[in-house]
C-alpha positions as a Markdown table, in Angstrom:
| # | Residue | x | y | z |
|---|---|---|---|---|
| 1 | Met | -23.7 | 3.1 | -27.7 |
| 2 | Thr | -23.3 | -0.7 | -26.4 |
| 3 | Ala | -19.2 | -0.1 | -26.9 |
| 4 | Gln | -19.4 | 2.7 | -24.4 |
| 5 | Val | -21.1 | 1.2 | -21.7 |
| 6 | Ala | -18.2 | -1.6 | -22.1 |
| 7 | Leu | -15.2 | 0.7 | -22.1 |
| 8 | Ser | -17.3 | 1.8 | -18.4 |
| 9 | Val | -17.5 | -1.5 | -17.1 |
| 10 | Val | -13.8 | -2.0 | -17.4 |
| 11 | Leu | -12.7 | 1.3 | -15.5 |
| 12 | Leu | -15.2 | 0.9 | -12.8 |
| 13 | Ala | -14.2 | -2.4 | -12.3 |
| 14 | Gly | -10.8 | -0.5 | -12.1 |
| 15 | Ala | -12.1 | 2.3 | -9.7 |
| 16 | Phe | -13.4 | -0.5 | -7.5 |
| 17 | Leu | -10.6 | -2.9 | -7.3 |
| 18 | Phe | -7.9 | -0.2 | -6.9 |
| 19 | Gly | -10.7 | 1.5 | -4.6 |
| 20 | Arg | -10.3 | -1.4 | -2.6 |
| 21 | Ser | -7.2 | -2.2 | -2.2 |
| 22 | Val | -6.5 | 1.0 | -0.4 |
| 23 | Thr | -8.6 | 0.0 | 2.0 |
| 24 | Ala | -6.9 | -3.6 | 2.2 |
| 25 | Ala | -3.7 | -0.9 | 2.4 |
| 26 | Ala | -5.4 | 1.5 | 5.4 |
| 27 | Ala | -5.4 | -1.9 | 7.2 |
| 28 | Val | -2.8 | -4.2 | 6.9 |
| 29 | Asp | -0.5 | -4.6 | 10.2 |
| 30 | Val | 2.4 | -4.2 | 9.0 |
| 31 | Gly | 4.0 | -5.6 | 11.9 |
| 32 | Phe | 5.9 | -2.6 | 13.1 |
| 33 | Glu | 4.2 | 0.8 | 14.7 |
| 34 | Thr | 4.6 | 4.3 | 13.2 |
| 35 | Glu | 2.9 | 6.8 | 15.4 |
| 36 | Asn | 4.9 | 9.0 | 17.2 |
| 37 | Arg | 8.7 | 7.5 | 15.7 |
| 38 | Leu | 10.3 | 10.3 | 14.3 |
| 39 | Val | 14.0 | 9.4 | 11.3 |
| 40 | Met | 16.6 | 11.6 | 11.0 |
| 41 | Ser | 19.1 | 10.6 | 8.5 |
| 42 | Val | 23.6 | 10.9 | 8.2 |
| 43 | Asn | 26.4 | 9.8 | 6.4 |
| 44 | Leu | 29.4 | 9.2 | 8.5 |
| 45 | Arg | 31.5 | 8.6 | 5.3 |
| 46 | Asn | 30.4 | 11.6 | 3.6 |
| 47 | His | 33.0 | 13.3 | 6.4 |
| 48 | Gly | 35.8 | 10.7 | 6.7 |
| 49 | Tyr | 34.5 | 8.3 | 9.9 |
| 50 | Asp | 35.5 | 4.6 | 10.4 |
| 51 | Gln | 34.4 | 2.1 | 11.6 |
| 52 | Ala | 35.3 | 3.1 | 15.1 |
| 53 | Arg | 34.9 | 6.3 | 15.4 |
| 54 | Gly | 31.2 | 5.9 | 14.1 |
| 55 | Gln | 30.4 | 3.2 | 16.2 |
| 56 | Ser | 31.0 | 5.8 | 19.0 |
| 57 | Tyr | 29.2 | 8.6 | 17.4 |
| 58 | Val | 26.2 | 6.8 | 17.5 |
| 59 | Ser | 26.9 | 4.9 | 20.9 |
| 60 | Glu | 27.4 | 8.3 | 22.2 |
| 61 | Thr | 24.3 | 10.2 | 20.1 |
| 62 | Leu | 22.1 | 7.3 | 21.5 |
| 63 | Ser | 23.1 | 8.0 | 25.4 |
| 64 | Val | 21.9 | 11.0 | 24.4 |
| 65 | Leu | 18.6 | 10.5 | 22.6 |
| 66 | Glu | 17.4 | 8.0 | 25.2 |
| 67 | Asn | 17.7 | 10.9 | 28.2 |
| 68 | Leu | 16.3 | 14.1 | 25.8 |
| 69 | Pro | 12.8 | 14.6 | 27.5 |
| 70 | Gly | 9.8 | 13.8 | 25.4 |
| 71 | Val | 11.9 | 10.3 | 23.8 |
| 72 | Glu | 11.0 | 7.5 | 25.4 |
| 73 | Ser | 13.9 | 5.6 | 23.4 |
| 74 | Ala | 15.7 | 6.3 | 20.6 |
| 75 | Ser | 17.9 | 3.3 | 18.1 |
| 76 | Thr | 19.8 | 3.3 | 15.0 |
| 77 | Ser | 18.8 | 1.3 | 11.1 |
| 78 | Ala | 20.9 | 1.3 | 8.0 |
| 79 | Met | 17.1 | 1.2 | 5.9 |
| 80 | Met | 13.6 | 2.6 | 7.2 |
| 81 | Pro | 11.0 | 0.1 | 5.6 |
| 82 | Phe | 10.0 | 0.7 | 2.0 |
| 83 | Asn | 13.1 | 2.0 | 1.5 |
| 84 | Gly | 15.5 | 0.2 | -0.5 |
| 85 | Lys | 16.4 | -3.8 | 0.3 |
| 86 | Trp | 20.3 | -4.8 | 1.2 |
| 87 | Ile | 19.9 | -8.9 | -0.4 |
| 88 | Gly | 23.2 | -11.5 | 0.5 |
| 89 | Gly | 23.7 | -14.4 | 1.4 |
| 90 | Val | 22.7 | -16.5 | 4.9 |
| 91 | Ala | 23.7 | -20.4 | 5.3 |
| 92 | Ser | 22.9 | -22.0 | 8.6 |
| 93 | Asp | 26.4 | -23.4 | 9.4 |
| 94 | Ala | 29.7 | -23.9 | 7.5 |
| 95 | Thr | 29.0 | -26.4 | 4.6 |
| 96 | Ala | 25.1 | -25.2 | 4.6 |
| 97 | Lys | 24.6 | -23.7 | 0.9 |
| 98 | Pro | 23.6 | -20.2 | 1.1 |
| 99 | Ile | 20.1 | -18.9 | 0.9 |
| 100 | Tyr | 19.4 | -15.1 | -0.4 |
| 101 | Ser | 17.7 | -13.3 | 2.6 |
| 102 | Gly | 17.1 | -9.7 | 3.5 |
| 103 | Tyr | 19.9 | -7.6 | 5.9 |
| 104 | Asn | 19.6 | -4.6 | 8.4 |
| 105 | Thr | 22.3 | -3.5 | 10.5 |
| 106 | Ile | 19.8 | -1.6 | 14.0 |
| 107 | Gly | 20.9 | -0.5 | 17.3 |
| 108 | Pro | 20.2 | -1.2 | 20.9 |
| 109 | Ala | 16.7 | -1.4 | 21.6 |
| 110 | Tyr | 15.5 | -1.0 | 18.0 |
| 111 | Phe | 12.7 | -3.5 | 18.5 |
| 112 | Gly | 11.3 | -2.0 | 21.4 |
| 113 | Thr | 11.1 | 1.1 | 19.5 |
| 114 | Met | 9.9 | 0.1 | 16.1 |
| 115 | Gly | 6.9 | -1.3 | 17.8 |
| 116 | Ile | 8.8 | -5.1 | 16.4 |
| 117 | Asp | 7.8 | -8.4 | 19.3 |
| 118 | Leu | 10.5 | -10.5 | 20.1 |
| 119 | Val | 9.3 | -13.9 | 19.6 |
| 120 | Arg | 12.2 | -15.4 | 21.3 |
| 121 | Gly | 15.7 | -14.1 | 23.2 |
| 122 | Arg | 16.7 | -10.7 | 23.6 |
| 123 | Glu | 18.2 | -7.6 | 21.5 |
| 124 | Phe | 20.9 | -6.1 | 20.7 |
| 125 | Thr | 22.8 | -4.0 | 23.7 |
| 126 | Tyr | 25.7 | -2.0 | 24.0 |
| 127 | Arg | 27.7 | -4.7 | 24.8 |
| 128 | His | 27.3 | -5.8 | 21.9 |
| 129 | Val | 30.4 | -3.4 | 19.9 |
| 130 | Gly | 33.9 | -4.4 | 17.8 |
| 131 | Gly | 36.1 | -7.5 | 19.6 |
| 132 | Thr | 33.4 | -9.1 | 21.1 |
| 133 | Glu | 31.3 | -12.1 | 19.8 |
| 134 | Pro | 29.3 | -11.3 | 17.0 |
| 135 | Val | 25.8 | -11.8 | 17.1 |
| 136 | Val | 22.4 | -12.1 | 14.9 |
| 137 | Ile | 18.8 | -11.5 | 14.9 |
| 138 | Val | 16.6 | -12.9 | 12.7 |
| 139 | Asn | 13.2 | -12.7 | 12.4 |
| 140 | Glu | 10.1 | -15.7 | 12.3 |
| 141 | Gln | 10.5 | -16.6 | 8.2 |
| 142 | Leu | 14.6 | -17.3 | 8.0 |
| 143 | Ala | 14.6 | -18.9 | 11.4 |
| 144 | Asn | 11.4 | -21.0 | 10.2 |
| 145 | Thr | 13.7 | -21.5 | 6.8 |
| 146 | Leu | 17.2 | -22.7 | 8.1 |
| 147 | Trp | 16.3 | -25.3 | 11.3 |
| 148 | Gly | 12.5 | -25.8 | 10.7 |
| 149 | Gly | 10.5 | -26.7 | 14.0 |
| 150 | Glu | 14.0 | -26.6 | 15.9 |
| 151 | Asp | 15.2 | -23.8 | 18.2 |
| 152 | Pro | 17.5 | -21.1 | 16.4 |
| 153 | Leu | 18.7 | -19.8 | 19.6 |
| 154 | Gly | 22.4 | -20.1 | 20.4 |
| 155 | Arg | 22.9 | -21.4 | 17.0 |
| 156 | Gln | 25.5 | -20.6 | 14.1 |
| 157 | Val | 24.5 | -19.1 | 10.7 |
| 158 | Arg | 27.0 | -18.1 | 7.9 |
| 159 | Phe | 27.0 | -14.7 | 5.9 |
| 160 | Glu | 28.8 | -13.4 | 3.9 |
| 161 | Thr | 31.2 | -11.7 | 6.7 |
| 162 | Gly | 32.0 | -14.1 | 8.5 |
| 163 | Thr | 29.7 | -16.2 | 11.7 |
| 164 | Ala | 27.6 | -15.1 | 14.1 |
| 165 | Arg | 25.5 | -16.6 | 17.3 |
| 166 | Val | 21.6 | -16.1 | 16.9 |
| 167 | Ile | 20.8 | -13.9 | 20.2 |
| 168 | Gly | 17.2 | -13.6 | 19.2 |
| 169 | Val | 14.0 | -14.0 | 16.9 |
| 170 | Ala | 11.5 | -11.2 | 15.7 |
| 171 | Arg | 8.0 | -11.0 | 14.1 |
| 172 | Asn | 7.6 | -10.7 | 10.9 |
| 173 | Ala | 6.9 | -7.5 | 9.3 |
| 174 | Asn | 6.7 | -5.4 | 6.2 |
| 175 | Tyr | 10.2 | -4.0 | 4.5 |
| 176 | Tyr | 10.5 | -3.6 | 1.4 |
| 177 | Glu | 6.6 | -2.9 | 0.4 |
| 178 | Leu | 2.4 | -3.2 | 1.9 |
| 179 | Ala | 1.6 | -6.0 | -0.2 |
| 180 | Glu | 5.3 | -8.9 | 0.4 |
| 181 | Glu | 4.6 | -12.3 | 2.2 |
| 182 | Ala | 6.8 | -13.0 | 4.7 |
| 183 | Glu | 9.9 | -11.7 | 4.2 |
| 184 | Leu | 13.2 | -13.4 | 5.3 |
| 185 | Gln | 15.6 | -11.0 | 7.7 |
| 186 | Leu | 18.8 | -11.1 | 9.0 |
| 187 | Tyr | 19.5 | -8.3 | 11.7 |
| 188 | Leu | 23.2 | -7.6 | 12.9 |
| 189 | Pro | 23.7 | -4.9 | 15.7 |
| 190 | Val | 25.2 | -2.0 | 15.1 |
| 191 | Leu | 28.4 | -1.7 | 16.9 |
| 192 | Gln | 29.7 | -4.6 | 15.2 |
| 193 | Tyr | 28.5 | -4.1 | 12.4 |
| 194 | Leu | 28.4 | 0.0 | 11.1 |
| 195 | Gln | 27.1 | 0.8 | 7.5 |
| 196 | Pro | 28.3 | 5.1 | 6.4 |
| 197 | Gly | 24.4 | 5.5 | 6.4 |
| 198 | Val | 22.6 | 5.7 | 10.1 |
| 199 | Arg | 18.8 | 6.5 | 10.8 |
| 200 | Phe | 18.2 | 6.8 | 13.7 |
| 201 | Val | 14.6 | 6.6 | 15.1 |
| 202 | Val | 13.6 | 8.6 | 18.1 |
| 203 | His | 9.9 | 7.1 | 19.9 |
| 204 | Thr | 8.4 | 9.9 | 20.9 |
| 205 | Asp | 5.8 | 10.2 | 24.2 |
| 206 | Val | 4.4 | 13.7 | 21.7 |
| 207 | Glu | 3.8 | 14.8 | 18.0 |
| 208 | Ala | 6.9 | 13.3 | 16.2 |
| 209 | Gly | 7.3 | 16.5 | 14.7 |
| 210 | Ser | 8.0 | 18.9 | 17.5 |
| 211 | Met | 10.7 | 16.8 | 18.4 |
| 212 | Thr | 12.3 | 17.8 | 15.1 |
| 213 | Arg | 14.6 | 20.2 | 16.6 |
| 214 | Ala | 15.4 | 18.8 | 20.0 |
| 215 | Val | 16.7 | 15.7 | 17.7 |
| 216 | Arg | 18.6 | 16.7 | 15.2 |
| 217 | Glu | 20.5 | 19.4 | 18.0 |
| 218 | Val | 21.5 | 16.1 | 19.4 |
| 219 | Leu | 22.8 | 14.5 | 15.9 |
| 220 | Leu | 25.1 | 17.7 | 15.7 |
| 221 | Arg | 26.2 | 18.0 | 19.3 |
| 222 | His | 29.6 | 15.6 | 18.7 |
| 223 | Asp | 30.0 | 16.7 | 15.3 |
| 224 | Pro | 28.5 | 20.2 | 14.3 |
| 225 | Gly | 30.0 | 19.5 | 10.7 |
| 226 | Leu | 27.1 | 16.5 | 10.0 |
| 227 | Ala | 25.0 | 17.4 | 7.6 |
| 228 | Val | 20.9 | 15.8 | 8.2 |
| 229 | Ala | 20.5 | 14.6 | 5.0 |
| 230 | Glu | 16.6 | 13.3 | 5.6 |
| 231 | Thr | 14.0 | 13.8 | 8.0 |
| 232 | Thr | 10.4 | 12.2 | 8.4 |
| 233 | Thr | 8.2 | 10.4 | 10.6 |
| 234 | Leu | 7.3 | 6.7 | 9.6 |
| 235 | Glu | 3.5 | 7.5 | 9.1 |
| 236 | Gln | 4.9 | 9.3 | 6.4 |
| 237 | Val | 6.8 | 6.4 | 5.2 |
| 238 | Leu | 3.8 | 4.1 | 5.4 |
| 239 | Glu | 1.7 | 7.0 | 3.9 |
| 240 | Ala | 4.0 | 7.6 | 1.2 |
| 241 | Glu | 3.5 | 3.9 | 0.4 |
| 242 | Arg | -0.3 | 3.8 | 0.8 |
| 243 | Arg | -0.6 | 7.3 | -1.9 |
| 244 | Thr | 0.7 | 4.6 | -5.3 |
| 245 | Leu | -2.6 | 3.1 | -4.3 |
| 246 | Thr | -4.6 | 6.3 | -3.9 |
| 247 | Ser | -3.1 | 7.6 | -6.3 |
| 248 | Ile | -3.8 | 5.0 | -8.5 |
| 249 | Thr | -7.4 | 5.0 | -7.6 |
| 250 | Ser | -8.0 | 9.3 | -7.6 |
| 251 | Leu | -7.4 | 8.5 | -12.2 |
| 252 | Val | -9.0 | 5.6 | -12.6 |
| 253 | Gly | -12.4 | 6.2 | -10.6 |
| 254 | Gly | -12.1 | 10.1 | -12.5 |
| 255 | Phe | -11.8 | 8.1 | -16.1 |
| 256 | Ala | -14.7 | 5.9 | -14.4 |
| 257 | Ala | -16.7 | 8.8 | -13.5 |
| 258 | Met | -16.9 | 10.9 | -16.7 |
| 259 | Ala | -17.2 | 7.3 | -18.8 |
| 260 | Leu | -19.9 | 6.7 | -16.4 |
| 261 | Leu | -21.7 | 10.5 | -16.7 |
| 262 | Leu | -20.9 | 9.9 | -21.0 |
| 263 | Ala | -22.9 | 6.4 | -20.9 |
| 264 | Val | -25.5 | 8.0 | -18.8 |
| 265 | Val | -25.5 | 11.1 | -20.9 |
| 266 | Gly | -25.5 | 8.8 | -24.5 |
| 267 | Ile | -28.3 | 6.4 | -22.9 |
| 268 | Tyr | -30.6 | 9.4 | -22.1 |
| 269 | Gly | -30.3 | 10.8 | -25.1 |
| 270 | Ser | -30.3 | 7.6 | -27.7 |
| 271 | Leu | -33.9 | 6.8 | -25.7 |
| 272 | Ala | -34.8 | 10.6 | -26.2 |
| 273 | Tyr | -34.6 | 10.1 | -29.6 |
| 274 | Leu | -35.9 | 7.2 | -29.8 |
| 275 | Val | -39.2 | 8.4 | -28.7 |
| 276 | Arg | -38.9 | 11.6 | -30.8 |
| 277 | Leu | -38.6 | 9.4 | -33.7 |
| 278 | Arg | -41.1 | 6.5 | -32.6 |
| 279 | Arg | -43.3 | 9.2 | -31.8 |
| 280 | Ala | -46.2 | 8.4 | -34.2 |
| 281 | Glu | -45.9 | 5.2 | -33.9 |
| 282 | Ile | -46.2 | 5.5 | -29.9 |
| 283 | Gly | -49.9 | 7.7 | -29.7 |
| 284 | Ile | -51.1 | 4.9 | -32.5 |
| 285 | Arg | -50.0 | 2.1 | -30.2 |
| 286 | Leu | -52.1 | 4.1 | -27.5 |
| 287 | Ala | -54.8 | 5.0 | -29.8 |
| 288 | Leu | -55.2 | 1.2 | -30.4 |
| 289 | Gly | -55.7 | 0.5 | -26.9 |
| 290 | Ala | -52.3 | 0.1 | -25.5 |
| 291 | Thr | -51.2 | 1.4 | -21.9 |
| 292 | Arg | -49.2 | 4.1 | -20.5 |
| 293 | Gly | -47.0 | 1.5 | -18.9 |
| 294 | Arg | -46.3 | -0.4 | -21.6 |
| 295 | Val | -45.2 | 1.7 | -23.5 |
| 296 | Gly | -42.7 | 3.2 | -20.4 |
| 297 | Arg | -41.4 | -0.5 | -20.2 |
| 298 | Phe | -41.1 | -0.5 | -24.1 |
| 299 | Val | -38.1 | 2.8 | -23.5 |
| 300 | Val | -37.0 | 0.8 | -20.3 |
| 301 | Ser | -36.1 | -2.3 | -22.3 |
| 302 | Arg | -34.1 | -0.6 | -24.3 |
| 303 | Ala | -32.0 | 0.9 | -21.7 |
| 304 | Ile | -32.1 | -1.9 | -20.2 |
| 305 | Gly | -30.9 | -4.4 | -23.2 |
| 306 | Ile | -28.0 | -1.4 | -24.0 |
| 307 | Ala | -27.2 | -1.8 | -20.6 |
| 308 | Ser | -27.1 | -5.3 | -20.3 |
| 309 | Leu | -24.9 | -6.1 | -24.6 |
| 310 | Gly | -23.0 | -4.1 | -22.3 |
| 311 | Val | -21.7 | -5.5 | -19.4 |
| 312 | Leu | -21.8 | -8.7 | -21.4 |
| 313 | Leu | -19.1 | -6.7 | -23.3 |
| 314 | Gly | -16.7 | -5.5 | -20.6 |
| 315 | Val | -17.0 | -7.9 | -18.3 |
| 316 | Pro | -14.7 | -10.2 | -21.0 |
| 317 | Ala | -12.1 | -7.2 | -21.4 |
| 318 | Ala | -11.9 | -6.1 | -17.4 |
| 319 | Leu | -11.2 | -9.4 | -16.9 |
| 320 | Gly | -9.2 | -10.2 | -20.2 |
| 321 | Leu | -7.4 | -6.4 | -18.6 |
| 322 | Ser | -7.8 | -7.3 | -14.9 |
| 323 | Arg | -3.6 | -9.3 | -15.1 |
| 324 | Phe | -2.2 | -6.0 | -15.5 |
| 325 | Ala | -3.6 | -4.7 | -12.5 |
| 326 | Gly | -1.2 | -7.8 | -10.4 |
| 327 | Gly | 1.8 | -6.1 | -9.7 |
| 328 | Phe | -0.4 | -2.6 | -8.0 |
| 329 | Val | -3.4 | -3.8 | -5.9 |
| 330 | Phe | -3.1 | -5.0 | -2.0 |
| 331 | Gly | -5.3 | -7.4 | -0.3 |
| 332 | Val | -7.5 | -8.1 | -3.3 |
| 333 | Ala | -7.8 | -10.5 | -6.5 |
| 334 | Pro | -6.9 | -9.3 | -9.4 |
| 335 | Arg | -10.1 | -10.4 | -10.8 |
| 336 | Asp | -11.6 | -9.6 | -7.5 |
| 337 | Pro | -15.4 | -10.5 | -8.0 |
| 338 | Val | -17.3 | -8.0 | -5.8 |
| 339 | Ser | -15.2 | -5.3 | -8.2 |
| 340 | Leu | -16.6 | -6.9 | -11.5 |
| 341 | Ala | -20.3 | -7.0 | -9.6 |
| 342 | Gly | -20.6 | -3.7 | -8.4 |
| 343 | Ala | -19.8 | -2.4 | -11.6 |
| 344 | Ser | -21.5 | -3.9 | -13.8 |
| 345 | Ile | -24.8 | -3.8 | -10.9 |
| 346 | Leu | -23.8 | 0.1 | -11.6 |
| 347 | Leu | -24.1 | 0.3 | -14.7 |
| 348 | Val | -27.6 | -1.4 | -15.2 |
| 349 | Val | -29.1 | 0.9 | -12.1 |
| 350 | Thr | -27.9 | 4.1 | -13.4 |
| 351 | Ala | -28.9 | 2.7 | -17.5 |
| 352 | Ala | -32.9 | 1.9 | -15.6 |
| 353 | Leu | -32.4 | 6.0 | -14.2 |
| 354 | Ala | -31.5 | 7.3 | -17.8 |
| 355 | Arg | -34.5 | 5.7 | -18.8 |
| 356 | Trp | -37.1 | 7.7 | -16.7 |
| 357 | Leu | -37.4 | 11.3 | -18.4 |
| 358 | Pro | -37.7 | 9.5 | -21.9 |
| 359 | Ala | -40.2 | 6.9 | -20.8 |
| 360 | Arg | -42.3 | 9.3 | -19.2 |
| 361 | Arg | -42.4 | 11.4 | -22.5 |
| 362 | Ala | -43.7 | 8.8 | -23.9 |
| 363 | Ala | -45.8 | 7.3 | -21.8 |
| 364 | Arg | -47.2 | 11.4 | -21.9 |
| 365 | Ile | -47.7 | 11.7 | -25.6 |
| 366 | Asp | -51.8 | 12.3 | -27.1 |
| 367 | Pro | -52.8 | 9.9 | -29.4 |
| 368 | Val | -55.0 | 12.4 | -30.7 |
| 369 | Glu | -52.5 | 14.9 | -30.6 |
| 370 | Val | -50.9 | 12.4 | -33.0 |
| 371 | Leu | -53.6 | 11.7 | -35.0 |
| 372 | Lys | -54.2 | 14.8 | -36.0 |
| 373 | Gln | -50.7 | 15.7 | -36.5 |
| 374 | Asp | -50.1 | 13.2 | -39.1 |
């Protein structure tokens, strides 16, 4: 029974830990807005588009989308949050040693469409096309890493395809996972650096799903042969990222509930058997003057003893296994004291409840009847 209680502590601590992670994930500020944002993607390379033709398609399609009834704004992005990573070297000038940063190729009005604040400078526009001065936008983390507290606007950065001038600084956002620290991020204008996979992001003033057909028609207007490879919303993207935590919590919570039930049944069965086994002894004690309350406390003490010893063994085991949970929890430490305390208290309280009926039966034993039988 002690081992069973110890196992219950481990599983309950895990359930508390992942439950707290789900709560923290639901409250996290990811740095972008998800409400009423529709995402559809096309792959231009699969349909023979070169840079010039692809950039023309993107520009024309965005112009139509921006004027579509029900659309607040529209832009493009090569990468969506939590959907892959593009990494390359970035340096503050031609001689500095490169550091590795995340990349993304985005369209005009991207930050307004995504609800990401621009801390300084301005967004890309339709004027930032091939043949014009190369420009980039950096996030706060990359700006601070490259230039410290100095003004990054107008600075030149060197990256894999050349150099460009910084025209803006964007607020940090979660790009790759909910639990990430602030990541380095470089943004390139799609009309200068087109990537074959283009995701159109549309901010609507109505429910995003209701605009799916209208947006799809616009994407296919200039080329009916294109295939729309992906249709989703940013709310679904964020929910899918949170779903891993929710699934783990449900799984561990289910095992914890089963373990807790087995512990309750086991403690109850053990105490009931103890009372039946020592019925004669209890009867004699009552006959010799023991109070019924004292008899009940004797049974309770056994229950609390089993639970306490199980907790003493279960807590170190939970602490030892917590290092394997580090990559799955969010917003709480793997060795979360609240989770351990919650699991321990729940086990002790449950053990106290499980002892109630056996203790009541022990206190109600009739000493006269017991002595007659013996």
